[in-house]
Backbone as a chain_set.jsonl record, in Angstrom:
{"seq": "TALSTVNKAFAKTIFKLEHTAKSTIKIKLKEPFLGIGWGLADGDIHGTNWRWIGPEGKSSVFVRLEPGKNYLIKSLIHEAHKDSQENLKVDINDFRVKKQNIITEGQYVFHQCIVPSKLIDSNNGWAKIEYSIKPFYDNNDQSNSKIFEKQFAFSTIVIDQLVKRSFFSRLLGL", "coords": {"N": [[-8.016, -7.505, 25.545], [-11.58, -6.943, 27.365], [-13.2, -5.424, 25.847], [-12.041, -5.502, 23.563], [-12.968, -8.156, 22.852], [-15.468, -7.874, 22.737], [-15.521, -6.438, 20.297], [-14.257, -8.522, 18.275], [-16.614, -10.451, 18.28], [-18.502, -8.974, 17.434], [-17.897, -8.255, 14.707], [-18.141, -10.971, 13.908], [-20.506, -11.341, 14.197], [-21.825, -9.634, 12.274], [-20.399, -10.612, 9.633], [-22.429, -12.492, 9.192], [-24.471, -11.627, 8.711], [-27.308, -10.684, 6.212], [-26.798, -8.972, 3.981], [-27.09, -6.384, 1.131], [-24.534, -6.72, -1.293], [-22.724, -4.474, -3.023], [-21.043, -2.574, -5.648], [-20.671, 0.087, -4.91], [-19.669, 2.456, -2.707], [-20.797, 4.792, -0.614], [-19.693, 6.689, 2.337], [-20.495, 8.556, 4.823], [-18.99, 9.344, 7.29], [-20.136, 10.941, 9.18], [-23.035, 10.262, 9.446], [-25.155, 7.364, 10.561], [-23.457, 4.224, 10.202], [-22.218, 0.749, 9.884], [-19.905, 0.022, 12.304], [-16.782, -0.307, 14.159], [-14.893, 0.975, 17.487], [-14.71, 3.86, 16.817], [-14.232, 7.615, 17.346], [-16.0, 10.425, 18.399], [-18.139, 12.053, 16.532], [-17.812, 14.98, 14.603], [-18.146, 18.627, 14.393], [-18.26, 21.688, 12.101], [-19.42, 25.151, 12.189], [-19.866, 25.68, 9.322], [-21.025, 23.881, 8.317], [-19.278, 21.135, 7.925], [-18.435, 18.416, 8.455], [-17.153, 15.293, 10.16], [-15.396, 12.391, 11.673], [-13.244, 11.188, 14.432], [-10.985, 9.146, 14.583], [-11.003, 6.248, 17.103], [-10.551, 6.196, 20.456], [-8.529, 3.617, 20.93], [-6.791, 3.839, 19.001], [-7.272, 2.311, 16.608], [-9.851, 2.182, 14.569], [-13.009, 0.827, 12.516], [-14.709, 0.337, 9.361], [-17.203, -1.5, 8.352], [-18.615, -3.225, 5.435], [-20.186, -4.519, 2.389], [-18.992, -5.727, -0.341], [-19.61, -6.411, -4.03], [-17.94, -10.054, -4.417], [-15.099, -11.164, -6.216], [-14.22, -8.903, -7.539], [-11.765, -6.14, -7.656], [-11.065, -3.456, -5.722], [-11.15, 0.265, -4.837], [-10.068, 2.143, -2.475], [-10.824, 5.35, -0.997], [-10.596, 7.544, 1.497], [-11.387, 10.669, 2.785], [-9.433, 12.764, 4.776], [-9.911, 14.469, 7.057], [-8.745, 15.818, 9.34], [-5.117, 16.167, 10.865], [-2.545, 14.753, 12.887], [-0.091, 15.627, 14.086], [2.783, 13.27, 13.282], [0.822, 11.488, 11.859], [-0.263, 11.227, 9.949], [1.237, 10.022, 8.156], [1.726, 7.543, 9.621], [-0.388, 6.128, 9.569], [-2.212, 3.249, 8.615], [-4.112, 0.822, 6.693], [-6.046, -2.035, 7.367], [-7.55, -4.665, 5.597], [-10.013, -6.793, 6.542], [-8.119, -8.12, 8.741], [-5.684, -8.478, 7.118], [-2.836, -6.281, 6.037], [-3.23, -4.042, 3.819], [-0.909, -3.845, 0.719], [-0.843, -2.127, -1.226], [-1.195, 1.298, -0.598], [-1.211, 4.718, 0.007], [-1.027, 8.484, 0.633], [-2.728, 11.116, -1.031], [-3.146, 14.3, -2.805], [-5.771, 16.282, -3.856], [-6.482, 18.754, -5.499], [-7.509, 20.959, -3.234], [-8.202, 18.822, -1.287], [-7.501, 15.893, 0.775], [-6.123, 12.786, 0.69], [-6.626, 9.392, 1.969], [-5.703, 6.204, 0.112], [-6.493, 3.345, -0.952], [-5.616, 0.056, -2.684], [-7.613, -2.563, -2.428], [-7.219, -5.994, -3.322], [-8.999, -8.382, -4.794], [-8.919, -10.902, -3.5], [-8.93, -10.682, -1.13], [-11.618, -10.288, 0.078], [-12.899, -11.912, -0.718], [-13.011, -14.813, 0.585], [-14.921, -14.245, 2.633], [-17.415, -13.896, 1.84], [-17.704, -11.649, 0.277], [-17.792, -9.584, 2.086], [-16.01, -7.027, 4.111], [-13.894, -6.132, 6.322], [-12.933, -2.696, 7.006], [-10.08, -1.492, 8.424], [-8.766, 1.407, 10.053], [-5.636, 2.194, 11.303], [-3.921, 3.749, 13.626], [-0.043, 5.153, 14.767], [0.563, 5.88, 18.231], [1.25, 9.071, 20.127], [3.633, 10.144, 21.975], [2.984, 12.233, 24.727], [4.928, 14.674, 25.468], [4.971, 16.344, 28.214], [3.797, 14.851, 29.872], [4.102, 12.853, 32.507], [3.172, 10.316, 33.15], [4.131, 9.08, 30.125], [2.297, 8.411, 28.954], [0.019, 6.494, 26.008], [-1.485, 8.548, 23.537], [-4.076, 8.874, 21.64], [-6.12, 10.026, 21.032], [-8.339, 12.281, 19.364], [-6.563, 12.602, 17.053], [-6.449, 12.131, 14.488], [-8.768, 12.304, 11.826], [-11.432, 11.482, 10.069], [-13.821, 12.868, 7.079], [-14.996, 11.512, 5.33], [-15.791, 8.29, 3.019], [-14.993, 6.35, 0.173], [-15.567, 3.627, -1.512], [-15.188, 1.897, -4.333], [-15.213, 0.458, -7.316], [-12.752, -1.168, -8.746], [-11.924, -0.378, -12.05], [-10.227, -2.226, -14.526], [-8.808, -0.426, -17.584], [-8.678, -0.672, -20.656], [-5.452, -0.591, -22.731], [-6.02, 0.739, -25.35], [-7.948, 2.15, -24.436], [-6.53, 3.734, -22.315], [-4.741, 5.219, -23.623], [-5.806, 6.791, -25.212], [-7.276, 8.188, -23.209], [-9.411, 7.869, -22.375]], "CA": [[-9.136, -7.158, 26.583], [-12.793, -6.885, 27.345], [-13.647, -4.611, 24.431], [-11.635, -6.479, 21.804], [-13.225, -9.379, 22.591], [-17.272, -7.684, 21.908], [-15.112, -5.898, 19.128], [-14.486, -9.365, 17.67], [-17.811, -11.0, 18.345], [-19.379, -8.194, 16.909], [-17.543, -8.385, 13.775], [-18.563, -12.518, 13.39], [-21.985, -11.544, 13.904], [-21.441, -8.29, 10.896], [-20.409, -10.994, 8.757], [-23.371, -13.349, 8.896], [-25.885, -10.426, 8.057], [-27.863, -10.752, 4.663], [-27.166, -7.688, 3.773], [-26.929, -6.414, -0.088], [-23.232, -6.503, -1.638], [-22.56, -3.095, -3.834], [-19.569, -2.384, -5.783], [-19.791, 1.248, -4.831], [-20.082, 2.856, -1.345], [-20.032, 5.811, 0.163], [-19.911, 6.455, 3.731], [-20.487, 9.983, 5.609], [-19.172, 9.362, 8.448], [-21.882, 12.047, 10.474], [-24.849, 9.265, 9.841], [-24.756, 5.876, 10.958], [-22.999, 3.173, 9.578], [-22.0, -0.348, 10.766], [-18.316, 0.214, 12.413], [-16.573, 0.167, 15.406], [-13.881, 1.949, 17.328], [-14.605, 5.22, 16.027], [-14.372, 8.881, 17.901], [-17.171, 11.282, 18.214], [-18.413, 13.035, 15.288], [-17.661, 16.585, 15.125], [-19.025, 19.609, 12.908], [-18.706, 23.032, 12.096], [-20.72, 25.782, 11.358], [-19.653, 25.889, 7.928], [-21.543, 22.47, 7.621], [-18.332, 20.483, 7.597], [-18.448, 17.066, 9.391], [-16.11, 14.197, 10.347], [-15.534, 11.85, 13.075], [-12.093, 11.163, 14.699], [-9.875, 8.188, 15.114], [-11.153, 6.521, 18.302], [-9.398, 5.96, 21.621], [-7.924, 2.664, 21.26], [-6.077, 3.897, 18.039], [-7.791, 1.642, 15.449], [-11.274, 1.92, 13.927], [-13.144, -0.219, 11.805], [-16.104, 0.136, 9.195], [-17.944, -3.242, 7.775], [-19.045, -3.104, 4.012], [-20.108, -5.993, 1.801], [-18.84, -5.714, -1.667], [-19.387, -7.948, -4.627], [-16.812, -10.798, -4.739], [-14.835, -11.136, -7.33], [-14.006, -7.342, -8.084], [-10.691, -5.264, -6.903], [-11.836, -2.089, -5.374], [-10.424, 1.638, -4.506], [-11.094, 3.212, -1.539], [-10.569, 6.756, -1.043], [-10.735, 8.402, 2.487], [-11.005, 11.805, 2.465], [-8.811, 13.385, 6.022], [-10.321, 16.026, 7.178], [-7.668, 16.67, 10.222], [-4.213, 14.787, 11.082], [-1.91, 15.917, 13.807], [1.803, 15.035, 14.46], [2.864, 12.442, 12.075], [-0.48, 10.67, 12.228], [-0.531, 10.611, 8.667], [2.566, 8.892, 7.77], [1.421, 6.214, 10.131], [-1.812, 5.186, 9.034], [-2.183, 1.93, 7.692], [-5.295, -0.258, 6.602], [-6.151, -3.486, 7.333], [-9.039, -5.45, 5.171], [-10.3, -8.571, 7.218], [-6.736, -8.343, 9.236], [-4.649, -8.483, 6.278], [-2.729, -5.427, 5.677], [-3.131, -3.752, 2.339], [0.043, -3.809, 0.497], [-1.172, -0.685, -1.919], [-1.867, 2.16, 0.084], [-0.896, 6.347, 0.087], [-1.548, 9.296, 0.861], [-2.869, 11.701, -2.405], [-3.833, 15.553, -2.793], [-6.312, 16.566, -5.476], [-7.129, 20.121, -5.573], [-7.053, 21.248, -1.603], [-8.214, 17.565, -0.611], [-6.109, 15.181, 1.167], [-7.516, 11.516, 1.134], [-5.679, 8.275, 1.818], [-6.038, 5.666, -0.963], [-5.683, 1.926, -1.163], [-6.224, -0.593, -3.408], [-7.786, -3.652, -1.882], [-7.457, -6.981, -4.125], [-10.528, -9.247, -4.674], [-8.822, -12.232, -2.955], [-9.199, -10.509, 0.371], [-13.089, -10.062, 0.473], [-13.582, -13.226, -1.661], [-13.248, -15.625, 1.406], [-15.826, -13.626, 3.261], [-18.857, -13.008, 0.69], [-17.67, -9.908, -0.141], [-17.794, -8.669, 4.056], [-14.661, -6.585, 4.245], [-13.696, -4.848, 7.82], [-11.638, -1.843, 6.756], [-9.661, -0.939, 9.629], [-7.623, 1.935, 10.149], [-5.184, 2.39, 12.518], [-2.414, 4.866, 13.733], [0.354, 4.715, 16.29], [0.196, 6.659, 19.148], [2.236, 10.081, 19.965], [3.592, 10.678, 23.389], [3.03, 13.892, 25.308], [6.4, 15.16, 26.042], [4.896, 17.052, 29.407], [3.292, 13.667, 30.59], [5.335, 12.154, 33.244], [3.154, 8.969, 32.517], [4.31, 8.527, 29.126], [0.958, 7.474, 28.362], [-0.043, 6.817, 24.818], [-2.036, 9.522, 23.253], [-4.814, 8.325, 19.948], [-7.544, 10.585, 20.779], [-8.37, 13.682, 18.358], [-5.064, 12.663, 16.384], [-6.845, 11.74, 13.097], [-9.85, 12.637, 11.65], [-12.076, 11.581, 8.222], [-14.827, 12.754, 7.17], [-16.116, 10.692, 4.321], [-15.065, 7.179, 2.731], [-15.426, 6.197, -0.818], [-15.474, 2.415, -2.344], [-15.584, 1.945, -5.73], [-14.841, -0.803, -7.692], [-11.533, -0.872, -9.692], [-12.016, -1.301, -13.46], [-8.908, -2.273, -15.566], [-8.745, 0.068, -18.804], [-7.781, -1.58, -22.014], [-4.131, 0.007, -23.371], [-6.365, 1.613, -25.834], [-8.451, 3.596, -23.838], [-5.566, 4.415, -21.573], [-3.728, 5.671, -24.335], [-6.528, 7.778, -25.849], [-7.261, 8.916, -22.165], [-11.146, 7.551, -21.877]], "C": [[-10.517, -7.201, 26.534], [-13.577, -6.164, 25.637], [-13.41, -5.23, 23.322], [-12.27, -7.415, 21.533], [-14.894, -9.413, 22.221], [-16.384, -7.211, 20.299], [-15.171, -7.202, 17.66], [-15.928, -10.011, 17.352], [-18.727, -10.342, 17.348], [-18.786, -8.263, 15.435], [-17.988, -9.951, 13.104], [-19.73, -11.853, 13.445], [-22.364, -10.79, 12.65], [-21.608, -9.789, 9.356], [-21.582, -12.168, 8.155], [-24.818, -12.334, 8.235], [-26.358, -10.642, 6.579], [-28.276, -9.395, 4.465], [-26.488, -7.396, 1.82], [-25.695, -6.024, -0.612], [-23.432, -5.336, -2.87], [-20.916, -3.317, -4.108], [-19.488, -1.151, -6.214], [-20.349, 1.601, -3.838], [-19.675, 3.886, -1.058], [-20.61, 6.357, 1.48], [-19.732, 7.897, 4.133], [-20.133, 9.704, 7.22], [-19.963, 10.1, 9.938], [-22.793, 10.996, 10.707], [-24.146, 7.47, 10.18], [-24.162, 5.054, 10.133], [-22.249, 1.921, 10.621], [-20.337, 0.181, 11.072], [-18.48, -0.008, 13.899], [-15.591, 0.873, 16.009], [-13.697, 3.309, 17.545], [-14.556, 6.096, 17.429], [-15.559, 9.03, 18.237], [-16.646, 11.841, 16.64], [-18.232, 14.125, 15.315], [-17.71, 17.459, 13.939], [-18.439, 20.857, 13.154], [-19.697, 23.748, 11.785], [-20.895, 25.764, 9.784], [-20.318, 24.569, 7.31], [-20.436, 20.999, 7.617], [-18.608, 18.929, 8.5], [-17.391, 16.032, 9.262], [-16.023, 13.627, 11.804], [-13.81, 11.136, 12.952], [-11.84, 9.362, 15.04], [-10.525, 7.399, 16.52], [-9.923, 6.33, 19.439], [-8.123, 5.16, 21.901], [-6.947, 3.084, 19.81], [-6.567, 3.195, 16.301], [-9.469, 1.914, 15.205], [-11.647, 1.299, 12.443], [-15.055, 0.137, 11.044], [-16.444, -1.361, 8.306], [-18.738, -2.875, 6.457], [-19.287, -4.605, 3.462], [-20.541, -5.548, 0.122], [-18.755, -6.77, -2.625], [-18.102, -8.799, -4.927], [-16.383, -10.821, -5.955], [-14.316, -9.989, -8.027], [-12.711, -6.928, -6.908], [-11.407, -4.117, -6.622], [-10.824, -1.119, -5.269], [-10.546, 2.087, -3.553], [-10.301, 4.144, -0.805], [-11.139, 7.69, 0.318], [-10.692, 9.827, 2.66], [-10.922, 12.588, 4.298], [-9.144, 14.827, 5.828], [-8.995, 16.891, 8.414], [-6.662, 15.454, 10.514], [-3.181, 15.435, 11.819], [-0.376, 15.009, 13.947], [1.986, 14.409, 13.134], [2.115, 11.309, 11.992], [-0.562, 10.003, 10.785], [0.578, 9.552, 8.049], [2.359, 8.041, 8.563], [0.033, 5.686, 9.637], [-1.607, 4.571, 8.215], [-4.018, 1.381, 7.727], [-5.433, -1.532, 6.55], [-7.792, -3.909, 6.384], [-9.036, -6.961, 5.444], [-8.81, -8.996, 7.785], [-5.744, -8.84, 8.488], [-4.295, -6.968, 5.707], [-2.822, -5.023, 4.173], [-1.822, -2.84, 1.996], [-0.215, -1.914, -0.692], [-2.113, 0.564, -1.468], [-0.911, 3.881, 0.288], [-1.755, 7.151, 0.179], [-1.299, 10.529, -0.791], [-3.505, 12.768, -1.622], [-4.68, 15.565, -4.189], [-6.92, 17.871, -5.029], [-6.596, 20.426, -4.204], [-7.596, 20.275, -0.789], [-7.342, 16.573, -0.607], [-6.887, 13.986, 1.242], [-5.615, 10.202, 1.277], [-6.684, 7.249, 0.988], [-5.705, 4.47, -0.808], [-6.431, 1.193, -1.951], [-6.809, -1.973, -2.734], [-8.314, -5.02, -2.883], [-8.678, -8.18, -3.937], [-10.391, -10.266, -3.726], [-8.854, -11.849, -1.083], [-10.838, -9.997, 0.955], [-13.685, -11.17, -0.194], [-14.399, -14.634, -0.615], [-14.881, -14.998, 2.583], [-17.597, -13.112, 2.919], [-19.033, -12.201, 0.384], [-17.496, -8.965, 1.336], [-16.059, -8.314, 3.934], [-14.954, -5.84, 5.847], [-12.606, -4.181, 7.103], [-11.392, -1.426, 8.066], [-8.66, -0.059, 9.793], [-7.071, 2.226, 11.402], [-3.499, 3.389, 12.784], [-1.599, 4.42, 14.879], [0.263, 6.176, 16.998], [1.376, 7.576, 19.243], [2.189, 9.835, 21.663], [3.573, 12.176, 23.855], [4.39, 14.088, 26.274], [6.106, 15.886, 27.869], [3.916, 15.924, 30.101], [4.063, 12.607, 31.276], [4.562, 10.773, 33.279], [3.391, 8.004, 32.066], [3.466, 7.799, 28.477], [0.785, 7.411, 26.701], [-1.378, 7.639, 24.499], [-2.979, 9.094, 21.689], [-5.653, 9.588, 20.051], [-7.745, 12.05, 19.98], [-7.037, 13.423, 17.538], [-5.386, 12.413, 14.996], [-8.148, 11.948, 12.771], [-10.567, 12.294, 9.797], [-13.347, 11.729, 8.54], [-15.706, 12.04, 5.932], [-15.472, 9.263, 3.47], [-15.718, 6.352, 1.476], [-14.978, 4.578, -1.586], [-15.827, 2.027, -3.55], [-14.686, 0.875, -6.615], [-13.783, -0.608, -8.87], [-11.512, -1.326, -11.097], [-10.726, -0.982, -14.166], [-9.347, -1.618, -16.409], [-8.164, -0.545, -19.777], [-6.169, -0.44, -22.442], [-4.58, 0.675, -24.111], [-7.249, 2.624, -25.173], [-7.562, 4.484, -22.867], [-4.875, 5.817, -22.845], [-4.401, 6.941, -25.097], [-7.303, 8.655, -24.914], [-8.579, 9.021, -22.044], [-10.941, 6.83, -20.628]], "O": [[-10.866, -7.583, 25.418], [-14.276, -6.602, 24.724], [-14.151, -5.489, 22.374], [-12.4, -7.802, 20.371], [-15.52, -10.339, 21.705], [-16.749, -7.749, 19.254], [-15.734, -7.081, 16.571], [-16.319, -10.053, 16.185], [-19.518, -10.927, 16.607], [-19.809, -8.385, 14.761], [-18.147, -10.058, 11.888], [-20.119, -11.747, 12.282], [-23.233, -11.303, 11.945], [-22.477, -9.911, 8.493], [-21.616, -12.607, 7.005], [-25.783, -12.543, 7.499], [-25.439, -10.779, 5.772], [-29.346, -8.804, 4.613], [-25.601, -8.104, 1.344], [-25.536, -4.811, -0.474], [-24.404, -5.468, -3.614], [-20.003, -3.817, -3.451], [-18.842, -0.787, -7.196], [-21.526, 1.263, -3.715], [-18.483, 4.188, -1.113], [-21.821, 6.458, 1.678], [-18.71, 8.439, 3.712], [-20.923, 9.85, 8.153], [-20.181, 9.821, 11.117], [-23.297, 10.747, 11.802], [-23.108, 6.826, 10.033], [-24.508, 5.305, 8.979], [-21.846, 2.095, 11.771], [-19.649, 0.663, 10.173], [-19.465, 0.018, 14.637], [-15.099, 1.654, 15.193], [-12.831, 3.856, 18.227], [-14.776, 5.535, 18.503], [-16.296, 8.06, 18.416], [-15.611, 11.98, 15.988], [-18.572, 14.554, 16.418], [-17.408, 17.149, 12.786], [-18.108, 21.165, 14.298], [-20.717, 23.329, 11.237], [-21.971, 25.83, 9.191], [-20.214, 24.229, 6.132], [-20.895, 19.902, 7.3], [-19.379, 19.113, 9.442], [-16.768, 15.96, 8.203], [-16.429, 14.173, 12.829], [-13.256, 10.723, 11.933], [-12.577, 8.62, 15.689], [-10.565, 8.302, 17.356], [-8.706, 6.33, 19.254], [-7.135, 5.463, 22.57], [-6.143, 2.16, 19.68], [-6.219, 3.588, 15.187], [-10.159, 1.641, 16.188], [-10.889, 1.258, 11.474], [-16.126, 0.187, 11.65], [-15.6, -2.042, 7.725], [-19.639, -2.057, 6.648], [-18.765, -5.623, 3.918], [-21.593, -5.237, -0.435], [-18.125, -7.809, -2.423], [-17.235, -8.299, -5.643], [-17.162, -10.527, -6.862], [-13.958, -10.164, -9.192], [-12.663, -7.258, -5.723], [-12.379, -3.821, -7.317], [-9.668, -1.443, -5.542], [-11.55, 2.797, -3.626], [-9.316, 3.859, -0.124], [-12.061, 8.486, 0.138], [-9.515, 10.186, 2.668], [-11.921, 12.886, 4.952], [-8.909, 15.768, 5.071], [-8.534, 18.032, 8.371], [-6.952, 14.258, 10.488], [-2.86, 16.582, 11.51], [-0.015, 13.837, 13.843], [1.505, 14.837, 12.085], [2.64, 10.197, 12.041], [-0.799, 8.837, 10.468], [0.434, 8.423, 7.581], [3.16, 7.183, 8.194], [-0.171, 4.494, 9.411], [-1.012, 4.874, 7.181], [-4.858, 1.572, 8.606], [-4.91, -2.169, 5.635], [-8.894, -3.416, 6.624], [-8.446, -7.915, 4.937], [-8.3, -10.045, 7.393], [-4.915, -9.592, 9.001], [-5.142, -6.376, 5.038], [-2.418, -5.845, 3.35], [-1.527, -1.747, 2.48], [0.405, -0.856, -0.58], [-3.278, 0.804, -1.786], [0.186, 3.813, 0.843], [-2.953, 6.97, -0.036], [-0.26, 10.734, -1.418], [-4.088, 12.701, -0.54], [-4.378, 15.043, -5.263], [-7.832, 17.911, -4.202], [-5.41, 20.217, -3.946], [-7.619, 20.539, 0.413], [-6.575, 16.271, -1.521], [-8.029, 13.953, 1.699], [-4.429, 10.201, 0.949], [-7.914, 7.269, 1.023], [-4.528, 4.303, -0.488], [-7.638, 1.39, -2.088], [-5.776, -2.59, -2.474], [-9.498, -5.154, -3.192], [-9.044, -8.665, -2.867], [-11.375, -10.651, -3.095], [-8.807, -12.62, -0.125], [-11.083, -9.46, 2.035], [-14.905, -11.332, -0.219], [-15.484, -15.204, -0.73], [-15.663, -15.785, 3.117], [-18.468, -12.411, 3.433], [-20.127, -11.7, 0.125], [-17.098, -7.803, 1.418], [-15.143, -9.11, 3.731], [-15.929, -5.234, 6.291], [-11.605, -4.746, 6.662], [-12.295, -1.039, 8.809], [-7.531, -0.544, 9.713], [-7.729, 2.468, 12.414], [-2.431, 3.505, 12.183], [-1.988, 3.65, 15.758], [-0.017, 7.26, 16.486], [2.424, 7.251, 18.686], [1.25, 9.506, 22.387], [4.15, 13.103, 23.287], [4.672, 13.725, 27.416], [7.052, 15.881, 28.658], [3.22, 16.373, 31.012], [4.577, 11.643, 30.708], [5.362, 9.856, 33.466], [3.298, 6.836, 32.442], [3.65, 6.869, 27.693], [1.404, 8.264, 26.065], [-2.355, 7.394, 25.206], [-2.319, 9.06, 20.651], [-5.843, 10.188, 18.993], [-6.934, 12.912, 20.319], [-6.397, 14.472, 17.454], [-4.419, 12.506, 14.241], [-8.858, 11.688, 13.743], [-10.217, 12.776, 8.72], [-13.998, 11.272, 9.479], [-16.923, 12.121, 5.77], [-14.258, 9.432, 3.351], [-16.783, 5.754, 1.631], [-13.93, 4.569, -2.233], [-17.027, 1.812, -3.72], [-13.496, 0.652, -6.393], [-14.051, 0.094, -9.845], [-11.152, -2.467, -11.389], [-10.244, 0.134, -14.366], [-10.555, -1.841, -16.488], [-7.014, -0.96, -19.629], [-6.38, 0.745, -22.185], [-3.92, 1.714, -24.127], [-7.195, 3.828, -25.425], [-7.779, 5.676, -22.647], [-4.688, 7.023, -22.685], [-3.751, 7.9, -25.512], [-7.915, 9.637, -25.333], [-9.067, 10.083, -21.656], [-11.909, 6.436, -19.977]]}, "num_chains": 1, "name": "protein.A"}
């Protein structure tokens, strides 16, 4: 489609930017960020904000990370409809991340994944983090059309260097 051609051109342009590489990045999705395919930002009267995965079922953020390091990405889930939480997948630079799951910490639910350095090293630290969900079908819709819109929303994405702790640090709980 024309939109996918534009998105690919955008990604190529992003990877050429001179942008400072970081080992920790926090993206609040209500604020401006480098990304494509996202739906509208929403909020409530309590100051909670979130952004929906877009109408194509794929949304990406672009970040430049320090090469040669592994990273943990934790994405705070605001809302997930139907079985979209189980169907959420993350690709980094068009490669499926093998270690990804949903975790609960207190009242918060996160999608987390481990990004091996090899997925970002070839792009000088640039990472296209793509979230994708499978569509659901509305049984009342005669056209049997795919529905992605307002199915899955995040509020914050945090990317942090994954530091291996020594055996003694783990033993001592440090």
